[in-house]
Amino acid sequence: STKHRAFSPSSHILHNSTAPLATMLFRPVLLAAGLAAVSSVKDECSAIADSSKYDCGVLGTTEDQCTASGCCWAESDTAGVPWCFFKDAPASCFVTTNTSTAAFSDDEIDTMASLFLANINIEGSGGVVAAPDYDTPGGSYYFHWERDGALTMRCLQETGVAADDTQSYMEAYVKWVLKVQADEDPHDQDVRTEPKYMLPGGEVYDGSWCRPQNDGPGLRGTALMIFANTLLASGDSDYVAANLWTADGSLNGGAIKYDLDYVVSGWESNSCDLWEEIQSSDFFWNRITMKKAMLLGADFAKTMGDDATAATYAATAASIDATLYDSHFNGDYVLETTAREKDGAVIVGFNDGFHAADGLFAPTSLEVAKTVAAYNLAFSTEYAINTADTANGLPGILYGRYPGDTYAGGNPWVLTTAALATLFYRGSLDLAAGNLPDADAQAVWADALGEEFPASASAASDLFLRAGDSVMIRLRSHVVADDFHLDEQIDRNTGVQMSAKDLTWSYAEVLNAVTARKAVIDAAATVA
C-alpha cells in the first residue's frame, strides 16, 4: 500500500478548476472510500492479539514492504512479537513422515557420542566445555557454563554413552562442583548463581555477563542426585556421605544439599534467562526445572534420613507449582515469560522439568499440544529454510530460540529442534502404555501434526514416533555434510550449520532424542 499524504479537497478543486463538476464532486467520495478501507485494514490488524501474531517479514523488512505484501505492521516493545505479521494465521510447514525410520545409524550415533565425550572432563578438571570454539558470534565458548555442564552430565548418565566410564566422569565432575561451590565470588553475589567458570582452573569468570542465573543449582543438583542414587543402589553409600550429602555438615552439607538449599531461598529471585539476554523473576524454564529438583530432592533427603529437609523441599516444590500453570499457560500456549512469550526454552523445559509422579505438562497433554501447534506456526514462518525443506518433501520442522531472535542473524538451533523430537518420543512412549489424551488434546494434536488423531493408543504411539522421526530426519539433513559434528545453529536461509562449533549442548539434546526413541522401540519389542 502507499502512504496517504494529507490534502484538502477544496484546494484540489481550486487547482483543477477546469475539470468537470461531476469529476470534482466524485473525487472526495473516492478519497473517503479509500480512507475507510485503510481504516478497516488498521482495525483488522489492531484486533490481532500479540499471541496470534506470526512473522510475515524477515530481518530488515520495512513498514512499506510489509504492508505492500498484504501483512500488518505494528511496532512492539515485547521481545518475540513480530512487527510485520500475517492478518490470518499461516499454514504450518510441519510434515509427518508416513513410516517410522531412525534418522541416524548406530555408527553416526557413535560418532556424535565420541565428539560429545571429548568436551567433558577437560584436562582432567571435571569441567565441561560449552564448545571448543574461541571465535563465535558471541565470542569464545571455551568456558564451563554451570547450566550446560549440569545438563551435559545428566545426559551422560541417562543416555549411557560413556558406558563403564560413567562413574569416573561423574567423580571428576563432583570434584569440579565442590571446587567451584567454594570459590570466592568477585561480583558480590552467591557463587552458585554464577553463569560460567574458567577452564581448566574453575575460577569464576570475572568479566561482564548477564548475571545472576538462578537455574544452575537446581539443574546441577538434579544431575548429582541421579549419580548418588546410582551409587546407593550399588551399595556405595560412603562416597555419597563424604561428598554429596554430609551428615556432619561439612562441605556446606555436601554438593547436592548445598545446591538444593539455594533453590529453597532463591527460586523467586531475579535472574537472567536461559539465553542470557533478559531478566525476570518468573521464567518457565527456571521454575519447572527448580520444581523438579525440589521433588527429587524431597525423595533423596528421605533416603538420606533427613525428614526435616525433605519436608522443606516438598513445601518449596508446592510453592513453585502454585506459580506454574496460571502464570505460564495463557490458554493458547505455554509461555516462557511475559517479556518473551514464545520461546524454545519452554520445549526444553517440558523435557528436563517433567516429573512423572507430578504429571504436569505431560508430553501428550492439551497444554503441550497447544504449545507445539503455536510454535510450529511461529517457526514455520520465521525461517525460509523451513519453507524450502517442506517444499522439497523433507518431513519435520526446525525450531530456534524464539521468533524475532537476532543473535547471529536469528536461526534454527540444533538443541531446540532435537528437544522437540524428544518430546514427541516421550509422548509416543506414554501412548504405548495406553495413556490416550482427552478429545480436546487429540484435536489440537491432529492440527499440529497434520494427521487425524488415531482411535487406538498403539496407532497414536506410532504417530508420535513418526513425528519425532520427522524432526530428526530434517535435522540430519542439515548436519550430514559436516560428518555429524553438531554446531549451535543452522542458517535460516541456506540450511548450513553455523555459529559455535561442536556445541556440547547440541550433542546432549540429540543423544537425548536418540535415547528417547530407543525407549519407544524397546517398549514395543517387549510388548511384541
Short mmCIF file of C-alpha atoms in Angstrom, two decimals:
data_model
loop_
_atom_site.label_atom_id
_atom_site.label_comp_id
_atom_site.label_asym_id
_atom_site.label_seq_id
_atom_site.Cartn_x
_atom_site.Cartn_y
_atom_site.Cartn_z
CA SER A 1 0.00 0.00 0.00
CA THR A 2 1.06 3.62 -0.45
CA LYS A 3 1.28 6.26 2.23
CA HIS A 4 -1.55 8.81 2.09
CA ARG A 5 -0.45 12.42 2.02
CA ALA A 6 -2.69 14.98 3.71
CA PHE A 7 -4.62 17.16 1.29
CA SER A 8 -7.74 19.31 1.06
CA PRO A 9 -10.48 18.51 -1.45
CA SER A 10 -11.27 22.18 -1.78
CA SER A 11 -7.73 23.12 -2.72
CA HIS A 12 -7.69 20.22 -5.17
CA ILE A 13 -10.79 21.68 -6.88
CA LEU A 14 -9.29 25.15 -6.99
CA HIS A 15 -6.15 23.83 -8.70
CA ASN A 16 -8.26 21.87 -11.17
CA SER A 17 -10.92 24.48 -11.84
CA THR A 18 -11.25 23.41 -15.45
CA ALA A 19 -12.24 19.85 -14.51
CA PRO A 20 -15.89 18.84 -14.97
CA LEU A 21 -18.06 19.44 -11.91
CA ALA A 22 -19.09 15.77 -11.68
CA THR A 23 -15.44 14.74 -11.56
CA MET A 24 -14.65 17.30 -8.90
CA LEU A 25 -17.57 16.13 -6.76
CA PHE A 26 -16.72 12.41 -7.25
CA ARG A 27 -13.11 12.65 -6.17
CA PRO A 28 -13.85 13.43 -2.50
CA VAL A 29 -16.13 10.39 -2.47
CA LEU A 30 -13.26 8.19 -3.75
CA LEU A 31 -10.99 9.65 -1.10
CA ALA A 32 -13.49 8.90 1.65
CA ALA A 33 -13.86 5.34 0.41
CA GLY A 34 -10.07 4.92 0.31
CA LEU A 35 -9.63 6.26 3.84
CA ALA A 36 -12.41 3.98 5.05
CA ALA A 37 -10.64 0.98 3.50
CA VAL A 38 -7.37 1.94 5.17
CA SER A 39 -9.18 2.37 8.49
CA SER A 40 -10.76 -1.03 8.05
CA VAL A 41 -7.35 -2.64 7.45
CA LYS A 42 -5.92 -0.90 10.51
CA ASP A 43 -8.85 -2.06 12.63
CA GLU A 44 -8.37 -5.59 11.30
CA CYS A 45 -4.71 -5.52 12.23
CA SER A 46 -5.13 -3.88 15.63
CA ALA A 47 -7.61 -6.57 16.62
CA ILE A 48 -4.91 -9.24 16.39
CA ALA A 49 -3.54 -10.17 19.81
CA ASP A 50 0.23 -10.48 20.30
CA SER A 51 -0.19 -14.21 20.91
CA SER A 52 -1.69 -14.60 17.42
CA LYS A 53 0.96 -12.61 15.52
CA TYR A 54 3.11 -14.68 13.16
CA ASP A 55 6.11 -13.20 11.41
CA CYS A 56 5.41 -12.08 7.84
CA GLY A 57 8.76 -10.41 7.22
CA VAL A 58 12.47 -11.03 7.53
CA LEU A 59 15.16 -9.19 9.42
CA GLY A 60 15.19 -5.67 7.96
CA THR A 61 11.66 -5.65 6.49
CA THR A 62 10.30 -2.09 6.41
CA GLU A 63 6.76 -0.95 7.08
CA ASP A 64 6.17 -0.18 3.40
CA GLN A 65 7.46 -3.61 2.35
CA CYS A 66 5.31 -5.27 4.99
CA THR A 67 2.04 -3.58 4.08
CA ALA A 68 2.76 -3.96 0.35
CA SER A 69 2.85 -7.73 0.91
CA GLY A 70 -0.62 -7.59 2.42
CA CYS A 71 0.52 -8.01 6.02
CA CYS A 72 0.00 -5.92 9.15
CA TRP A 73 2.54 -3.62 10.77
CA ALA A 74 2.61 -2.65 14.45
CA GLU A 75 5.72 -1.86 16.44
CA SER A 76 6.10 -3.69 19.76
CA ASP A 77 8.38 -3.47 22.77
CA THR A 78 7.81 -7.13 23.61
CA ALA A 79 10.63 -9.44 22.52
CA GLY A 80 9.48 -12.14 20.13
CA VAL A 81 6.41 -10.25 18.92
CA PRO A 82 6.89 -9.52 15.19
CA TRP A 83 6.27 -6.01 13.89
CA CYS A 84 5.25 -7.37 10.49
CA PHE A 85 2.67 -10.14 10.85
CA PHE A 86 0.04 -12.05 8.90
CA LYS A 87 -3.59 -10.94 9.02
CA ASP A 88 -4.59 -14.59 9.26
CA ALA A 89 -2.63 -17.42 10.86
CA PRO A 90 -0.41 -19.05 8.20
CA ALA A 91 -0.28 -22.74 7.49
CA SER A 92 2.25 -24.85 9.39
CA CYS A 93 5.16 -26.30 7.42
CA PHE A 94 5.31 -29.35 9.70
CA VAL A 95 5.12 -32.61 7.76
CA THR A 96 4.95 -36.07 9.33
CA THR A 97 6.68 -38.95 7.61
CA ASN A 98 4.50 -41.91 6.65
CA THR A 99 6.85 -44.55 8.03
CA SER A 100 8.88 -44.60 11.23
CA THR A 101 12.58 -44.53 10.38
CA ALA A 102 15.60 -43.88 12.58
CA ALA A 103 17.28 -40.72 11.31
CA PHE A 104 20.77 -41.70 12.48
CA SER A 105 22.60 -45.01 12.13
CA ASP A 106 24.39 -46.64 15.06
CA ASP A 107 27.75 -45.59 13.60
CA GLU A 108 26.58 -41.99 13.26
CA ILE A 109 25.34 -42.01 16.85
CA ASP A 110 28.71 -43.35 17.99
CA THR A 111 30.43 -40.51 16.13
CA MET A 112 28.31 -37.90 17.90
CA ALA A 113 28.81 -39.62 21.25
CA SER A 114 32.59 -39.52 20.82
CA LEU A 115 32.51 -35.82 19.98
CA PHE A 116 30.27 -35.22 22.99
CA LEU A 117 32.63 -37.05 25.36
CA ALA A 118 35.61 -35.08 24.00
CA ASN A 119 34.06 -31.95 25.59
CA ILE A 120 33.82 -33.48 29.09
CA ASN A 121 36.43 -33.58 31.88
CA ILE A 122 38.66 -31.04 30.20
CA GLU A 123 42.31 -31.68 31.10
CA GLY A 124 41.13 -33.91 33.94
CA SER A 125 39.45 -30.97 35.68
CA GLY A 126 35.92 -32.39 35.69
CA GLY A 127 34.78 -29.29 33.81
CA VAL A 128 32.67 -29.34 30.65
CA VAL A 129 33.49 -27.00 27.79
CA ALA A 130 30.43 -25.40 26.22
CA ALA A 131 32.16 -25.63 22.84
CA PRO A 132 35.84 -25.88 21.90
CA ASP A 133 35.42 -22.73 19.82
CA TYR A 134 37.17 -19.47 20.65
CA ASP A 135 35.64 -17.46 17.82
CA THR A 136 31.82 -17.46 17.63
CA PRO A 137 29.39 -14.58 17.02
CA GLY A 138 29.16 -14.36 20.82
CA GLY A 139 32.89 -14.60 21.47
CA SER A 140 34.73 -17.55 22.96
CA TYR A 141 32.70 -20.52 24.18
CA TYR A 142 35.71 -22.10 25.87
CA PHE A 143 34.19 -21.92 29.35
CA HIS A 144 32.30 -24.20 31.69
CA TRP A 145 28.73 -22.91 31.85
CA GLU A 146 27.02 -24.11 35.03
CA ARG A 147 23.76 -24.81 33.18
CA ASP A 148 25.34 -26.54 30.19
CA GLY A 149 27.61 -28.59 32.41
CA ALA A 150 24.75 -29.85 34.56
CA LEU A 151 22.60 -30.80 31.58
CA THR A 152 25.59 -32.49 29.97
CA MET A 153 26.29 -34.65 32.99
CA ARG A 154 22.63 -35.56 33.29
CA CYS A 155 22.67 -36.59 29.64
CA LEU A 156 25.85 -38.59 30.19
CA GLN A 157 24.06 -40.71 32.78
CA GLU A 158 20.64 -41.01 31.20
CA THR A 159 21.94 -41.94 27.74
CA GLY A 160 24.72 -44.27 28.93
CA VAL A 161 27.07 -43.06 26.18
CA ALA A 162 30.12 -43.38 28.45
CA ALA A 163 29.22 -46.96 29.41
CA ASP A 164 31.62 -48.25 32.10
CA ASP A 165 33.41 -44.87 32.29
CA THR A 166 30.32 -43.04 33.56
CA GLN A 167 31.35 -43.22 37.21
CA SER A 168 34.83 -41.85 36.60
CA TYR A 169 33.40 -38.95 34.59
CA MET A 170 30.92 -38.23 37.38
CA GLU A 171 33.50 -38.41 40.15
CA ALA A 172 35.61 -35.87 38.25
CA TYR A 173 32.54 -33.67 37.89
CA VAL A 174 31.79 -33.91 41.62
CA LYS A 175 35.32 -32.65 42.37
CA TRP A 176 34.70 -29.76 39.96
CA VAL A 177 31.41 -28.88 41.63
CA LEU A 178 32.84 -28.92 45.13
CA LYS A 179 35.69 -26.70 43.95
CA VAL A 180 33.52 -24.05 42.29
CA GLN A 181 30.99 -24.08 45.14
CA ALA A 182 33.86 -22.97 47.37
CA ASP A 183 35.07 -20.19 45.02
CA GLU A 184 35.19 -16.61 46.25
CA ASP A 185 32.75 -14.64 44.14
CA PRO A 186 34.21 -11.47 42.56
CA HIS A 187 30.78 -9.99 41.84
CA ASP A 188 29.46 -9.93 45.40
CA GLN A 189 26.75 -12.48 44.67
CA ASP A 190 26.09 -16.12 45.56
CA VAL A 191 28.69 -18.11 43.64
CA ARG A 192 26.09 -20.79 42.91
CA THR A 193 24.36 -18.34 40.57
CA GLU A 194 27.43 -17.55 38.50
CA PRO A 195 26.91 -18.35 34.80
CA LYS A 196 30.35 -19.64 33.86
CA TYR A 197 33.84 -20.58 35.00
CA MET A 198 37.31 -20.67 33.51
CA LEU A 199 38.80 -23.91 32.17
CA PRO A 200 40.58 -25.84 33.42
CA GLY A 201 41.09 -23.98 36.70
CA GLY A 202 37.46 -23.39 37.69
CA GLU A 203 37.84 -19.70 38.57
CA VAL A 204 34.69 -17.60 38.29
CA TYR A 205 34.62 -15.66 35.01
CA ASP A 206 35.20 -12.10 36.19
CA GLY A 207 34.13 -10.26 33.03
CA SER A 208 30.84 -8.56 32.33
CA TRP A 209 28.00 -11.00 31.73
CA CYS A 210 24.28 -11.50 32.30
CA ARG A 211 24.08 -12.49 35.96
CA PRO A 212 22.84 -13.85 38.28
CA GLN A 213 21.47 -17.05 36.74
CA ASN A 214 19.45 -18.95 39.31
CA ASP A 215 18.59 -22.12 37.35
CA GLY A 216 22.07 -23.64 37.71
CA PRO A 217 21.90 -25.01 41.27
CA GLY A 218 18.71 -26.98 40.65
CA LEU A 219 19.99 -28.42 37.38
CA ARG A 220 23.30 -29.35 38.96
CA GLY A 221 21.63 -30.88 41.99
CA THR A 222 19.43 -32.96 39.70
CA ALA A 223 22.43 -34.37 37.81
CA LEU A 224 24.19 -35.17 41.07
CA MET A 225 21.13 -36.88 42.58
CA ILE A 226 20.98 -39.24 39.60
CA PHE A 227 24.59 -40.15 40.33
CA ALA A 228 24.00 -40.50 44.07
CA ASN A 229 21.02 -42.78 43.58
CA THR A 230 23.07 -44.96 41.25
CA LEU A 231 25.81 -45.23 43.86
CA LEU A 232 23.36 -46.01 46.65
CA ALA A 233 21.73 -48.71 44.55
CA SER A 234 25.14 -50.33 44.12
CA GLY A 235 25.86 -50.14 47.85
CA ASP A 236 28.37 -47.27 47.73
CA SER A 237 26.93 -45.03 50.43
CA ASP A 238 30.34 -43.91 51.73
CA TYR A 239 31.09 -41.77 48.67
CA VAL A 240 27.67 -40.14 48.87
CA ALA A 241 28.06 -39.39 52.58
CA ALA A 242 31.55 -37.96 52.07
CA ASN A 243 30.84 -35.73 49.08
CA LEU A 244 27.20 -35.30 48.17
CA TRP A 245 25.19 -35.28 51.41
CA THR A 246 27.32 -34.99 54.53
CA ALA A 247 25.73 -35.84 57.86
CA ASP A 248 28.23 -33.65 59.76
CA GLY A 249 27.52 -30.55 57.69
CA SER A 250 30.97 -30.41 56.10
CA LEU A 251 31.24 -29.14 52.52
CA ASN A 252 28.17 -26.98 53.21
CA GLY A 253 26.18 -30.18 53.65
CA GLY A 254 27.56 -31.78 50.50
CA ALA A 255 27.43 -30.85 46.83
CA ILE A 256 23.78 -31.86 46.41
CA LYS A 257 22.39 -30.31 49.57
CA TYR A 258 24.24 -27.02 49.08
CA ASP A 259 22.75 -26.60 45.59
CA LEU A 260 19.24 -27.64 46.59
CA ASP A 261 19.28 -25.37 49.62
CA TYR A 262 19.86 -22.45 47.26
CA VAL A 263 16.61 -23.27 45.42
CA VAL A 264 14.68 -23.08 48.71
CA SER A 265 15.78 -19.49 49.26
CA GLY A 266 16.38 -18.33 45.71
CA TRP A 267 13.63 -19.66 43.45
CA GLU A 268 11.79 -16.31 43.41
CA SER A 269 14.91 -14.22 42.81
CA ASN A 270 15.58 -12.13 39.74
CA SER A 271 17.61 -14.00 37.11
CA CYS A 272 18.82 -13.94 33.56
CA ASP A 273 17.03 -16.23 31.13
CA LEU A 274 18.27 -19.43 29.54
CA TRP A 275 19.73 -17.46 26.61
CA GLU A 276 21.35 -14.83 28.88
CA GLU A 277 19.57 -11.86 27.33
CA ILE A 278 16.67 -10.70 29.52
CA GLN A 279 15.86 -10.75 33.22
CA SER A 280 12.81 -11.77 35.21
CA SER A 281 11.90 -13.46 38.47
CA ASP A 282 9.44 -15.77 36.71
CA PHE A 283 10.82 -17.79 33.78
CA PHE A 284 9.02 -21.03 32.94
CA TRP A 285 12.32 -22.85 32.34
CA ASN A 286 13.72 -21.84 35.72
CA ARG A 287 10.52 -22.61 37.61
CA ILE A 288 9.81 -26.04 36.13
CA THR A 289 13.39 -27.30 36.48
CA MET A 290 13.59 -25.95 40.04
CA LYS A 291 10.34 -27.69 40.90
CA LYS A 292 11.69 -30.99 39.58
CA ALA A 293 14.86 -30.54 41.62
CA MET A 294 12.79 -29.98 44.76
CA LEU A 295 10.59 -33.02 44.15
CA LEU A 296 13.62 -35.21 43.54
CA GLY A 297 15.35 -33.58 46.49
CA ALA A 298 12.50 -34.36 48.86
CA ASP A 299 12.72 -38.03 47.96
CA PHE A 300 16.50 -38.02 48.18
CA ALA A 301 16.52 -36.31 51.58
CA LYS A 302 14.19 -39.01 52.89
CA THR A 303 16.54 -41.65 51.52
CA MET A 304 19.35 -39.97 53.45
CA GLY A 305 17.24 -39.98 56.63
CA ASP A 306 16.73 -36.20 56.69
CA ASP A 307 12.97 -35.83 57.05
CA ALA A 308 13.09 -32.16 58.04
CA THR A 309 14.94 -31.18 54.85
CA ALA A 310 12.63 -33.43 52.83
CA ALA A 311 9.64 -31.51 54.17
CA THR A 312 11.28 -28.19 53.31
CA TYR A 313 11.98 -29.28 49.76
CA ALA A 314 8.45 -30.64 49.31
CA ALA A 315 6.98 -27.37 50.56
CA THR A 316 9.18 -25.40 48.17
CA ALA A 317 8.08 -27.61 45.26
CA ALA A 318 4.46 -26.90 46.19
CA SER A 319 5.13 -23.15 46.28
CA ILE A 320 6.76 -23.23 42.86
CA ASP A 321 3.98 -25.41 41.49
CA ALA A 322 1.39 -22.83 42.56
CA THR A 323 3.01 -20.32 40.19
CA LEU A 324 3.48 -22.54 37.15
CA TYR A 325 0.14 -23.14 35.49
CA ASP A 326 -1.78 -19.89 35.80
CA SER A 327 1.30 -17.73 35.23
CA HIS A 328 2.58 -19.59 32.19
CA PHE A 329 -0.35 -21.16 30.32
CA ASN A 330 -2.37 -18.44 28.65
CA GLY A 331 -4.94 -20.75 27.09
CA ASP A 332 -3.16 -20.74 23.72
CA TYR A 333 0.32 -21.97 24.65
CA VAL A 334 2.81 -22.18 27.50
CA LEU A 335 4.92 -19.02 27.65
CA GLU A 336 8.42 -18.50 28.96
CA THR A 337 7.82 -15.03 30.42
CA THR A 338 5.61 -12.04 29.69
CA ALA A 339 8.55 -10.21 28.13
CA ARG A 340 9.15 -13.06 25.67
CA GLU A 341 6.29 -15.48 25.36
CA LYS A 342 7.04 -17.99 22.60
CA ASP A 343 10.44 -19.41 23.46
CA GLY A 344 12.18 -22.71 22.70
CA ALA A 345 13.23 -22.84 26.36
CA VAL A 346 9.67 -23.99 27.05
CA ILE A 347 10.12 -27.06 24.82
CA VAL A 348 13.39 -27.98 26.54
CA GLY A 349 11.69 -27.37 29.89
CA PHE A 350 8.87 -29.78 29.06
CA ASN A 351 11.53 -32.50 28.91
CA ASP A 352 14.02 -31.51 31.59
CA GLY A 353 11.45 -30.32 34.13
CA PHE A 354 8.84 -33.06 33.83
CA HIS A 355 8.28 -35.23 36.88
CA ALA A 356 6.26 -38.39 36.27
CA ALA A 357 4.73 -38.56 39.73
CA ASP A 358 3.53 -34.99 39.33
CA GLY A 359 2.35 -35.23 35.71
CA LEU A 360 2.02 -31.51 34.97
CA PHE A 361 2.66 -30.71 31.29
CA ALA A 362 2.78 -34.36 30.24
CA PRO A 363 4.03 -34.81 26.67
CA THR A 364 0.59 -35.51 25.12
CA SER A 365 -1.40 -33.05 27.28
CA LEU A 366 -3.62 -30.31 25.89
CA GLU A 367 -1.24 -27.63 27.13
CA VAL A 368 1.75 -29.18 25.36
CA ALA A 369 -0.34 -29.81 22.23
CA LYS A 370 -1.38 -26.17 22.02
CA THR A 371 2.19 -25.04 22.61
CA VAL A 372 3.61 -27.24 19.86
CA ALA A 373 0.84 -26.15 17.45
CA ALA A 374 1.54 -22.47 18.13
CA TYR A 375 5.31 -22.87 17.99
CA ASN A 376 5.08 -24.85 14.75
CA LEU A 377 3.33 -21.88 13.15
CA ALA A 378 5.76 -19.39 14.63
CA PHE A 379 8.89 -21.18 13.45
CA SER A 380 7.38 -22.15 10.08
CA THR A 381 7.09 -18.51 9.13
CA GLU A 382 10.30 -17.47 10.85
CA TYR A 383 12.82 -19.36 8.70
CA ALA A 384 13.00 -19.63 4.92
CA ILE A 385 14.79 -22.97 5.28
CA ASN A 386 11.70 -24.48 6.91
CA THR A 387 9.54 -23.47 3.96
CA ALA A 388 12.15 -24.72 1.50
CA ASP A 389 12.57 -28.07 3.27
CA THR A 390 8.83 -28.67 3.27
CA ALA A 391 8.55 -27.71 -0.39
CA ASN A 392 11.28 -30.25 -1.13
CA GLY A 393 9.35 -33.01 0.62
CA LEU A 394 11.50 -33.15 3.74
CA PRO A 395 9.46 -34.02 6.86
CA GLY A 396 9.68 -32.31 10.23
CA ILE A 397 10.49 -28.76 11.24
CA LEU A 398 13.42 -26.80 12.67
CA TYR A 399 12.95 -24.81 15.89
CA GLY A 400 15.01 -21.87 17.05
CA ARG A 401 15.27 -19.95 20.30
CA TYR A 402 12.32 -17.60 19.78
CA PRO A 403 10.60 -15.64 16.99
CA GLY A 404 12.39 -12.37 16.34
CA ASP A 405 15.77 -13.64 17.54
CA THR A 406 18.65 -11.61 16.10
CA TYR A 407 21.71 -13.35 17.60
CA ALA A 408 23.94 -14.40 14.69
CA GLY A 409 21.06 -13.47 12.39
CA GLY A 410 18.38 -15.41 14.26
CA ASN A 411 18.42 -19.04 13.17
CA PRO A 412 17.16 -22.53 13.96
CA TRP A 413 19.10 -24.23 16.75
CA VAL A 414 20.13 -27.87 16.87
CA LEU A 415 19.32 -28.23 20.56
CA THR A 416 15.77 -26.87 20.49
CA THR A 417 14.96 -28.89 17.37
CA ALA A 418 16.24 -32.11 18.96
CA ALA A 419 14.34 -31.28 22.16
CA LEU A 420 11.12 -31.21 20.13
CA ALA A 421 11.90 -34.69 18.81
CA THR A 422 12.50 -35.91 22.36
CA LEU A 423 9.12 -34.51 23.38
CA PHE A 424 7.41 -36.48 20.61
CA TYR A 425 9.26 -39.67 21.52
CA ARG A 426 8.26 -39.27 25.15
CA GLY A 427 4.68 -38.84 24.00
CA SER A 428 4.97 -41.99 21.92
CA LEU A 429 6.16 -43.98 24.93
CA ASP A 430 3.31 -42.61 27.05
CA LEU A 431 0.76 -43.56 24.40
CA ALA A 432 2.25 -47.03 24.04
CA ALA A 433 1.31 -47.56 27.68
CA GLY A 434 -2.32 -46.86 26.74
CA ASN A 435 -2.50 -43.28 28.04
CA LEU A 436 -4.65 -41.53 25.42
CA PRO A 437 -5.17 -37.79 25.90
CA ASP A 438 -8.67 -36.32 26.01
CA ALA A 439 -10.66 -35.36 22.91
CA ASP A 440 -9.65 -31.67 23.08
CA ALA A 441 -5.95 -32.55 23.12
CA GLN A 442 -6.42 -35.06 20.32
CA ALA A 443 -7.99 -32.38 18.10
CA VAL A 444 -5.11 -29.98 18.69
CA TRP A 445 -2.52 -32.69 18.04
CA ALA A 446 -4.25 -33.56 14.77
CA ASP A 447 -3.86 -29.95 13.67
CA ALA A 448 -0.25 -29.71 14.90
CA LEU A 449 0.89 -32.94 13.22
CA GLY A 450 -1.25 -32.74 10.09
CA GLU A 451 -2.99 -36.09 10.61
CA GLU A 452 -6.20 -37.31 12.16
CA PHE A 453 -5.57 -38.50 15.70
CA PRO A 454 -5.82 -42.30 15.73
CA ALA A 455 -8.51 -44.08 17.74
CA SER A 456 -6.15 -46.62 19.27
CA ALA A 457 -3.28 -45.92 21.64
CA SER A 458 -0.90 -48.06 19.60
CA ALA A 459 -1.62 -46.14 16.40
CA ALA A 460 -1.32 -42.85 18.28
CA SER A 461 2.03 -44.01 19.63
CA ASP A 462 3.14 -44.66 16.06
CA LEU A 463 2.02 -41.16 15.04
CA PHE A 464 4.18 -39.58 17.72
CA LEU A 465 7.09 -41.87 16.87
CA ARG A 466 6.83 -40.73 13.25
CA ALA A 467 6.59 -37.10 14.37
CA GLY A 468 9.84 -37.44 16.31
CA ASP A 469 11.48 -39.20 13.37
CA SER A 470 10.32 -36.41 11.07
CA VAL A 471 12.07 -33.77 13.15
CA MET A 472 15.26 -35.83 13.37
CA ILE A 473 15.24 -36.58 9.62
CA ARG A 474 15.09 -32.87 8.85
CA LEU A 475 17.80 -32.17 11.40
CA ARG A 476 20.01 -34.90 9.99
CA SER A 477 19.80 -33.40 6.51
CA HIS A 478 21.49 -30.26 7.83
CA VAL A 479 24.33 -31.94 9.75
CA VAL A 480 25.29 -34.85 7.50
CA ALA A 481 27.57 -32.69 5.36
CA ASP A 482 29.64 -31.91 8.48
CA ASP A 483 30.16 -35.61 9.25
CA PHE A 484 27.82 -35.29 12.25
CA HIS A 485 29.73 -32.58 14.01
CA LEU A 486 26.94 -30.60 15.66
CA ASP A 487 27.17 -26.84 15.81
CA GLU A 488 24.95 -24.37 17.61
CA GLN A 489 22.78 -23.09 14.77
CA ILE A 490 21.55 -23.78 11.23
CA ASP A 491 21.48 -20.86 8.82
CA ARG A 492 17.88 -19.71 8.40
CA ASN A 493 18.30 -19.33 4.62
CA THR A 494 20.92 -21.83 3.44
CA GLY A 495 20.46 -24.63 5.97
CA VAL A 496 24.22 -24.83 6.60
CA GLN A 497 25.41 -25.23 10.19
CA MET A 498 26.93 -22.14 11.77
CA SER A 499 27.97 -20.31 14.94
CA ALA A 500 29.69 -22.25 17.77
CA LYS A 501 31.36 -25.43 16.53
CA ASP A 502 30.80 -28.74 18.33
CA LEU A 503 28.39 -27.31 20.87
CA THR A 504 28.17 -29.77 23.77
CA TRP A 505 24.51 -28.98 24.45
CA SER A 506 23.66 -29.76 20.81
CA TYR A 507 25.18 -33.22 21.21
CA ALA A 508 23.38 -33.71 24.53
CA GLU A 509 19.96 -32.93 23.07
CA VAL A 510 20.46 -35.13 20.00
CA LEU A 511 21.68 -38.00 22.19
CA ASN A 512 18.68 -37.46 24.49
CA ALA A 513 16.38 -37.76 21.48
CA VAL A 514 18.09 -40.90 20.21
CA THR A 515 17.79 -42.44 23.68
CA ALA A 516 14.12 -41.48 23.96
CA ARG A 517 13.44 -43.13 20.61
CA LYS A 518 15.23 -46.30 21.71
CA ALA A 519 12.94 -46.46 24.75
CA VAL A 520 9.93 -46.47 22.42
CA ILE A 521 11.38 -49.22 20.23
CA ASP A 522 12.40 -51.31 23.24
CA ALA A 523 8.94 -50.98 24.75
CA ALA A 524 7.33 -52.11 21.51
CA ALA A 525 9.66 -55.12 21.35
CA THR A 526 8.73 -56.08 24.90
CA VAL A 527 5.02 -55.98 24.07
CA ALA A 528 5.59 -57.99 20.88
#
